[in-house]
Structures are given as structure tokens and as C-alpha cells.
mmCIF file of C-alpha atoms in Angstrom:
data_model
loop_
_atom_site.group_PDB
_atom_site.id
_atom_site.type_symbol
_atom_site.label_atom_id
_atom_site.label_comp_id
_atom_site.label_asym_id
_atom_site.label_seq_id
_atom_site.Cartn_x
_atom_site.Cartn_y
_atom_site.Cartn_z
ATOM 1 C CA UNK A 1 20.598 -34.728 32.250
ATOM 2 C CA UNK A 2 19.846 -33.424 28.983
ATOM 3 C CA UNK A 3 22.171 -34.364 25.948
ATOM 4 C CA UNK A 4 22.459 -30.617 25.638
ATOM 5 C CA UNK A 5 22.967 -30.018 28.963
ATOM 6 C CA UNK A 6 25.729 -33.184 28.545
ATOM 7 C CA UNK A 7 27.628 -31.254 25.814
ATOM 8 C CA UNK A 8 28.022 -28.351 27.987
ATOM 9 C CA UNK A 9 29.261 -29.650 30.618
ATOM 10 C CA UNK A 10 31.659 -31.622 28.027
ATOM 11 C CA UNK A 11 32.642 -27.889 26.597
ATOM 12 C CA UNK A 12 33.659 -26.558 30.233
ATOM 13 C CA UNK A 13 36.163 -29.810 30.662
ATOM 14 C CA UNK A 14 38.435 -28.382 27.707
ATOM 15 C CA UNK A 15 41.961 -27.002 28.104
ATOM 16 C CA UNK A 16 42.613 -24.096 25.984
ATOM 17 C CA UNK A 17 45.319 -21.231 25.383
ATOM 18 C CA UNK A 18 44.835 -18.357 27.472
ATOM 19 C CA UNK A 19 43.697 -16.475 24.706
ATOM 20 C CA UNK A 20 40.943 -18.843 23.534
ATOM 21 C CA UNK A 21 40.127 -18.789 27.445
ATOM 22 C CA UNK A 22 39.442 -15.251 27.360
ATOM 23 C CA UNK A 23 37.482 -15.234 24.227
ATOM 24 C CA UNK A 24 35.076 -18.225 25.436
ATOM 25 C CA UNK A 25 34.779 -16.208 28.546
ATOM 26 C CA UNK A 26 33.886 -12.987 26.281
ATOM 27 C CA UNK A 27 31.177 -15.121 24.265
ATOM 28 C CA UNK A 28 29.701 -16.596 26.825
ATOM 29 C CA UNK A 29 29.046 -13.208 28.816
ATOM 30 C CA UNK A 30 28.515 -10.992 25.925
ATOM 31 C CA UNK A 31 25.959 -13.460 24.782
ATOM 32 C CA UNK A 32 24.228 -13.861 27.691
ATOM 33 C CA UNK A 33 22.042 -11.366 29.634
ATOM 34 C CA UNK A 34 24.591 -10.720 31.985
ATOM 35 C CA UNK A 35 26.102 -7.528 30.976
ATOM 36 C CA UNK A 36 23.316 -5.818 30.325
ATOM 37 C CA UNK A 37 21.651 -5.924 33.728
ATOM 38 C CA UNK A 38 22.254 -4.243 36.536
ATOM 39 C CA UNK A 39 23.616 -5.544 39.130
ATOM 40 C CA UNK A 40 25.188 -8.259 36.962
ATOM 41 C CA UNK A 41 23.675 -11.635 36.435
ATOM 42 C CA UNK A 42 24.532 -14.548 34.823
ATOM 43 C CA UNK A 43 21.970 -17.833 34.893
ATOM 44 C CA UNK A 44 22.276 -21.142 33.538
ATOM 45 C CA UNK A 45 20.544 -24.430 34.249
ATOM 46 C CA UNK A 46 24.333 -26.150 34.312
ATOM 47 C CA UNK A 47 25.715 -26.344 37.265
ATOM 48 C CA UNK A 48 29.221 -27.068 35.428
ATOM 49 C CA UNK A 49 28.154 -23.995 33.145
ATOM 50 C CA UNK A 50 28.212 -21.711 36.132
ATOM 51 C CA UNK A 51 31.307 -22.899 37.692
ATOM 52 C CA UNK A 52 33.151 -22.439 34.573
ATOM 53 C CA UNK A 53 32.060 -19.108 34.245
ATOM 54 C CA UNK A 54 32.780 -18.046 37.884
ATOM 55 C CA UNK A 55 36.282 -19.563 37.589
ATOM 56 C CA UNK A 56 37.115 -17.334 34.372
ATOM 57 C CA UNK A 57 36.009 -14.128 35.687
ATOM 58 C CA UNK A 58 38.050 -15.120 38.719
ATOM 59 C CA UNK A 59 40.989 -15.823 36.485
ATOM 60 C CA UNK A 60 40.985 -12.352 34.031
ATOM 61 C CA UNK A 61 39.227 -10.199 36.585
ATOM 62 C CA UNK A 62 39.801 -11.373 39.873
ATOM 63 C CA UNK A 63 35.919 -11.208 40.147
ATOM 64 C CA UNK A 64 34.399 -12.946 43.419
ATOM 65 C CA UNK A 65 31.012 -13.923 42.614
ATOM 66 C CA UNK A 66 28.082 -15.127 44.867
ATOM 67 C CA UNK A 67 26.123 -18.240 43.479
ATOM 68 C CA UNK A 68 21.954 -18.780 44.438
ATOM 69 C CA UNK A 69 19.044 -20.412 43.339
ATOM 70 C CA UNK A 70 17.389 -18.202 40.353
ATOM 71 C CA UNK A 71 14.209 -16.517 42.096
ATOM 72 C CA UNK A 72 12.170 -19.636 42.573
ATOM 73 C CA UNK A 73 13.647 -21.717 40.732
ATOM 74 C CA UNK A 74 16.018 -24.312 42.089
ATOM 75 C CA UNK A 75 16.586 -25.472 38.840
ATOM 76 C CA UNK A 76 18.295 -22.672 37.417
ATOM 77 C CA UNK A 77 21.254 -21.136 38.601
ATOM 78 C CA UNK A 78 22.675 -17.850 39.040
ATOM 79 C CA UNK A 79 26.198 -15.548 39.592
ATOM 80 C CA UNK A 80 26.098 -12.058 40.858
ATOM 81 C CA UNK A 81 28.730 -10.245 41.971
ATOM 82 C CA UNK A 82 29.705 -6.131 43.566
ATOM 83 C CA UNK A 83 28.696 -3.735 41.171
ATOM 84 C CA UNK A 84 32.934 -2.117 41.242
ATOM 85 C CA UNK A 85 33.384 -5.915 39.645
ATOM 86 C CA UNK A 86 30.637 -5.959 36.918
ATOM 87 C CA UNK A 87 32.286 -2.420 35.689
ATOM 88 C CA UNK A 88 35.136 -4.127 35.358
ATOM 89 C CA UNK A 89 34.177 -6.883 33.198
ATOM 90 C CA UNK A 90 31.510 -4.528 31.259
ATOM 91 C CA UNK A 91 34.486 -1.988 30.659
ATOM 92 C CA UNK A 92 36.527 -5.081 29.059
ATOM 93 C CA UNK A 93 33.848 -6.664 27.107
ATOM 94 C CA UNK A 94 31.620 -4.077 26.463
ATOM 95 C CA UNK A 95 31.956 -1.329 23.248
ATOM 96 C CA UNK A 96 30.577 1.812 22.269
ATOM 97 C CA UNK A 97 31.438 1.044 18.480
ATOM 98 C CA UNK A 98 28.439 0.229 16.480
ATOM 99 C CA UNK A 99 29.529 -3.250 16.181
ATOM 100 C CA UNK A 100 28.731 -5.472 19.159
ATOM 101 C CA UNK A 101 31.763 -7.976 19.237
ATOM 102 C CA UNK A 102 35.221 -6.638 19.385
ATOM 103 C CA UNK A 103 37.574 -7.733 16.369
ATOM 104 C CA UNK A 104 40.534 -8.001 18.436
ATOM 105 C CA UNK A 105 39.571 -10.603 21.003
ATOM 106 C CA UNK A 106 38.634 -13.370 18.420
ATOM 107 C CA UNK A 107 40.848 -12.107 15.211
ATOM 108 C CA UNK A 108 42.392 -15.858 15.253
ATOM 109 C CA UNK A 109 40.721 -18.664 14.167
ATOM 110 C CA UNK A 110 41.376 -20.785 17.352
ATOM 111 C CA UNK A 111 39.893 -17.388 19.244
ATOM 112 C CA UNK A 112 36.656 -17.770 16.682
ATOM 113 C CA UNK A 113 36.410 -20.898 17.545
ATOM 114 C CA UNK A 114 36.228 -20.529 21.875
ATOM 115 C CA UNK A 115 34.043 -17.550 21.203
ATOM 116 C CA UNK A 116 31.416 -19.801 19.283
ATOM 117 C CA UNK A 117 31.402 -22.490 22.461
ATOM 118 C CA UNK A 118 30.998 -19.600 25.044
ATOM 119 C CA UNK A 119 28.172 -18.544 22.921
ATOM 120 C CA UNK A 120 26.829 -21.946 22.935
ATOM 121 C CA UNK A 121 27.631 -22.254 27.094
ATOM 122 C CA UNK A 122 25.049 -18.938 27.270
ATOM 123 C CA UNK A 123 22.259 -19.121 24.213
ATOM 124 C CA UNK A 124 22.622 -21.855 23.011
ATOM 125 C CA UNK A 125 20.596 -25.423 22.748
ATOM 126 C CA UNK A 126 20.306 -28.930 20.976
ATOM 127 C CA UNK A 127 17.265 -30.979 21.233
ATOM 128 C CA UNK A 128 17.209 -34.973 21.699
ATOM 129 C CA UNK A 129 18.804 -36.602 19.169
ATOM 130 C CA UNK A 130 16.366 -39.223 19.152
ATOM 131 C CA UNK A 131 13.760 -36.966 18.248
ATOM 132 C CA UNK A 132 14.717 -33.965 16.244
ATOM 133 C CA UNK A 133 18.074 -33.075 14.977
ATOM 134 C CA UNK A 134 18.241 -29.221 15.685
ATOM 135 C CA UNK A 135 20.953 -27.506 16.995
ATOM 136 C CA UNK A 136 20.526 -23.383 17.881
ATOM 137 C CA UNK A 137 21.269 -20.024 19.581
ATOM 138 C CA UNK A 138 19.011 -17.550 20.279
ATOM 139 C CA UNK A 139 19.551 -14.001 20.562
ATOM 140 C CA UNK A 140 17.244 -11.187 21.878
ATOM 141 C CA UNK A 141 20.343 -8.695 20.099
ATOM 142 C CA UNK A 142 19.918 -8.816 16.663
ATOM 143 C CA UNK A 143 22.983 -7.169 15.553
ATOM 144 C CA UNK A 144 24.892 -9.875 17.954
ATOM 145 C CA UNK A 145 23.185 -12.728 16.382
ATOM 146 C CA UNK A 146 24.157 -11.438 12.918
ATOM 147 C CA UNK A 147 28.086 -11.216 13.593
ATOM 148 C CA UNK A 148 27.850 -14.592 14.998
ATOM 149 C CA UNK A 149 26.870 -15.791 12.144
ATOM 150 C CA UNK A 150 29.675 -13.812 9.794
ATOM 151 C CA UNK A 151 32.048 -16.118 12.601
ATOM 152 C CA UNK A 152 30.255 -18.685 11.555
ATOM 153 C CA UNK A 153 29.932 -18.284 8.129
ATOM 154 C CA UNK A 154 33.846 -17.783 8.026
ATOM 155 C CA UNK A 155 34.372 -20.937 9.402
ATOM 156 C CA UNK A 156 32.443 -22.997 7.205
ATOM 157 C CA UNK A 157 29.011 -22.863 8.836
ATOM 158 C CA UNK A 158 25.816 -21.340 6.987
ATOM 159 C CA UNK A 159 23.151 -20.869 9.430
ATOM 160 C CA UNK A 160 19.320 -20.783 8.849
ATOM 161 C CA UNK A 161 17.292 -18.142 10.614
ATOM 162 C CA UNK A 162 14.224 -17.390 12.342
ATOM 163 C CA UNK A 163 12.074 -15.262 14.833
ATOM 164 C CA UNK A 164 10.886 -16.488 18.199
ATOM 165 C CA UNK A 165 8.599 -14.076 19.613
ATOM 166 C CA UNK A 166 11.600 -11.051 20.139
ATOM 167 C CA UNK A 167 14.032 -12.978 19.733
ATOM 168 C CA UNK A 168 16.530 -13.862 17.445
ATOM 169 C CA UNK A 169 17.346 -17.348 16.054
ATOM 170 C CA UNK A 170 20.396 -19.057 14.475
ATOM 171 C CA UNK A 171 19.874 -23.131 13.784
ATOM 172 C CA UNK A 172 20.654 -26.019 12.340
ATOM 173 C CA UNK A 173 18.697 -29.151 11.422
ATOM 174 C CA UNK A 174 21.341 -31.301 9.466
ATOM 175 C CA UNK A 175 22.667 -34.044 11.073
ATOM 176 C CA UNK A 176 25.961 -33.639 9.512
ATOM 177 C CA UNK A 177 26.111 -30.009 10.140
ATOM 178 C CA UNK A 178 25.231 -30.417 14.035
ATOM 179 C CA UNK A 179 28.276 -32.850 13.939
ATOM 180 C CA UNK A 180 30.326 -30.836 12.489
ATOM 181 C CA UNK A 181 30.053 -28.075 14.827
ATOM 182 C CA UNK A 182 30.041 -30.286 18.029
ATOM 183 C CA UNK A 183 33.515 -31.222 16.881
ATOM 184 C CA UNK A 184 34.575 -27.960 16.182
ATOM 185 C CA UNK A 185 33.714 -26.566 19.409
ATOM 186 C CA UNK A 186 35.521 -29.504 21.129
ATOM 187 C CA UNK A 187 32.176 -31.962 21.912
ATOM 188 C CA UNK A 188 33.910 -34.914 20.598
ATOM 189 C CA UNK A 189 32.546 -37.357 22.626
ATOM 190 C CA UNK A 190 29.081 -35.971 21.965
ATOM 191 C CA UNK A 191 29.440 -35.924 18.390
ATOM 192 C CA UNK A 192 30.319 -40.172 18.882
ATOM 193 C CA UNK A 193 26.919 -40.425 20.621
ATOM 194 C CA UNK A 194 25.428 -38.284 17.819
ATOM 195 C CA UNK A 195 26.770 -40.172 15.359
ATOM 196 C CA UNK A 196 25.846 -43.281 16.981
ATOM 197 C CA UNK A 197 22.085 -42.506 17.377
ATOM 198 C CA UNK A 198 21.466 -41.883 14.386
ATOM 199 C CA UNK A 199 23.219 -44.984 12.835
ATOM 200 C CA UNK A 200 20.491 -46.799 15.167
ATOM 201 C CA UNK A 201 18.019 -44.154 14.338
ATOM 202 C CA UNK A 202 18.647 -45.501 10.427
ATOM 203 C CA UNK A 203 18.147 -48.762 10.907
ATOM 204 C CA UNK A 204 14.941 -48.699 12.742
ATOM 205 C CA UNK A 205 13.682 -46.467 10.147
ATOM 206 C CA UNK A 206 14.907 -49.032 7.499
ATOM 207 C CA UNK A 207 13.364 -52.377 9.343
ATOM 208 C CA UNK A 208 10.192 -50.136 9.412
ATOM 209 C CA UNK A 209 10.429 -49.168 5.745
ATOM 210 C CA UNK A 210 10.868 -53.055 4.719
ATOM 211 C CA UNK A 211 8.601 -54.052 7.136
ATOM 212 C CA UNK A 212 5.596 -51.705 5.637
ATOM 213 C CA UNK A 213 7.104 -52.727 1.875
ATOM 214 C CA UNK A 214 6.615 -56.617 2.996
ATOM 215 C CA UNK A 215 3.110 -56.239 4.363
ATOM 216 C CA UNK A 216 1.650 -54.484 1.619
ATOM 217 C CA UNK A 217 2.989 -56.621 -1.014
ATOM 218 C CA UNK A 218 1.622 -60.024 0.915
ATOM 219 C CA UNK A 219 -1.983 -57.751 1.141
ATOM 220 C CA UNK A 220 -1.465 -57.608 -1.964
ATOM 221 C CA UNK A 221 -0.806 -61.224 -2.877
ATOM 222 C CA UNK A 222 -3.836 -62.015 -0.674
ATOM 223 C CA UNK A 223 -6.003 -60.119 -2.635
ATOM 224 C CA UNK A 224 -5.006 -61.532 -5.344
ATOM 225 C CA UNK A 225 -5.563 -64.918 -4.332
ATOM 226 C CA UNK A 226 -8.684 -64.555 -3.050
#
């Protein structure tokens, strides 16, 4: 399992008011694909992703959902449910206004919060540690990915941008700031491991550094021996 794929599956195991519930269940849909296609469909290569989601929808909506294989993919996962279900949920979460995420379902700061890990349940992604600190979600709704990043902004969190093809793409690349927002979302245990790699990550780089240093200053001595 991935270590982003970990942190998800971390971020469906929290308890949370039934408030916050609803607004992680509003990111999470709102910033998928899932309301905007018809029928409705909601993918995910985590199994625990999925589940979480079906059990929400079943808990605000009553929603029964059917779960598959994605097309061909075994790999990827998927939700669909009867279309009398999807209007349900797309008349609750869905807005006519010109603004794409409604005020009222995250206008506390704990509600800000769930909304951000929903997000992160449905676009978003964090590379290896070991390799590359990087930390993102990608949008192919432009207006959606800026007011996510107003939330985030508000909250203490300054994301960089960029354009992938058509979409969309908030990210980090500071170790700090990835750790940061793991915590905040409720990834504590992943934010240890984090942390923890990149302690080790340190001192390999330093034993390298000193290494190199040490070998070119005993070239150096040998030449000037010889």
C-alpha cells in the first residue's frame, strides 16, 4: 500500500461531530467526479475510501449504493447508486450560486477542517516520502480549486499552483508544510512516519555529505604528496 493510500485509510478511521461528518462527506463528493455524472459515480483506488463514503451517504441520505470493479480495472473501485438517490445528494450538495462550495456547511473552523480531508479522500495525493516531499489536489474545476485554497489560506496554509494538462493543481513541497497539514486533517500517525523519514532521510544525506568532504580532501592530500 501506498503511504498515500495509508493516510487515507488513516483519515476514514476518525470520529468526528456530525457536522464535520457531513462536511467531509460534502468535500469528498463535491470534489470528486461524482456529482457531475450521470448516473452517479464515485471511484477510488481505497477500498477503505469507498466504504467510508458509502457509509456517509447511507447515514445523511439513506443512499444504498452498489460497489464494482471500475471498467477493467480491478484496481480501482467504484459506487453507483438509483438515479431518485443521486438527486438527492446533488440537490443537497449541489448550488446554482456562482460560487461552487456552500458557506453554510463549512462556516466553522472544525467544518473547514473535515471539508479539506474529504477533499483529500477524492483529489487528493502525496508521493513517497523517501523520494519527493509533495503533497497535492488536483482539480479539473477551477473555480473549486480556488475556494479550496481561500479554506486553506484561512487556516494557515498558502498553496503553490500549477496546470496539469486541464487540470487544476494545488501542492505542497515543504516538508514542514506537508506535516502540518497531515496533522490538521487528523493523519497523526502519518505525520510520525513523515517525520521519522526524513530524520533518517537527513542523516544519510549528512554521512554522504562528510563522506564526499573526506574523500576529496585525502585526494587532495595525495596529490599533494605525490
Amino acid at each position: 500500500m501506498s503511504f498515500s493510500s495509508k493516510v487515507k485509510t488513516e483519515l476514514c478511521k476518525i470520529d468526528a461531530p456530525y457536522c464535520c461528518k457531513y462536511a467531509e462527506c460534502y468535500g469528498s463528493l463535491l470534489c470528486s467526479k461524482a456529482l457531475k455524472f450521470t448516473p452517479f459515480l464515485y471511484t477510488s483506488e481505497n477500498e477503505d475510501v469507498i466504504e467510508h463514503i458509502k457509509l456517509g451517504c447511507k447515514k445523511f441520505f439513506g443512499t444504498s449504493f452498489t460497489l464494482s470493479a471500475h471498467g477493467n480495472k480491478k484496481d480501482i473501485f467504484s459506487l453507483s447508486c438509483k438515479d431518485e438517490d443521486a438527486t438527492v445528494i446533488k440537490s443537497a450538495f449541489l448550488t446554482s450560486e456562482k460560487t461552487v462550495i456552500q458557506s453554510h456547511i463549512i462556516a466553522d473552523d472544525c467544518c473547514k477542517v473535515s471539508f479539506i480531508r474529504g477533499a483529500f479522500l477524492s483529489c487528493g495525493y502525496i508521493d513517497e516520502p523517501e523520494k519527493n516531499y509533495n503533497l497535492e489536489f488536483v482539480f479539473s474545476d477551477l473555480t473549486l480549486a480556488y475556494e479550496l485554497e481561500q479554506i486553506l489560506e484561512e487556516l494557515g496554509f498558502a498553496p503553490k499552483w500549477s496546470q496539469r494538462n486541464n487540470y487544476a493543481v494545488l501542492y505542497f513541497k515543504e516538508s514542514e508544510k506537508i506535516e502540518d497539514l497531515l496533522t490538521l486533517m487528523g493523519a497523526s500517525d502519518k505525520t510520525l512516519e513523515l517525520a521519522e523519514i526524513k530524520v533518517i532521510k537527513d542523516i544519510r544525506n549528512n554521512l554522504n555529505r562528510t563522506t564526499n568532504f573526506m574523500s576529496a580532501n585525502i585526494g587532495k592530500a595525495v596529490n599533494a604528496a605525490v
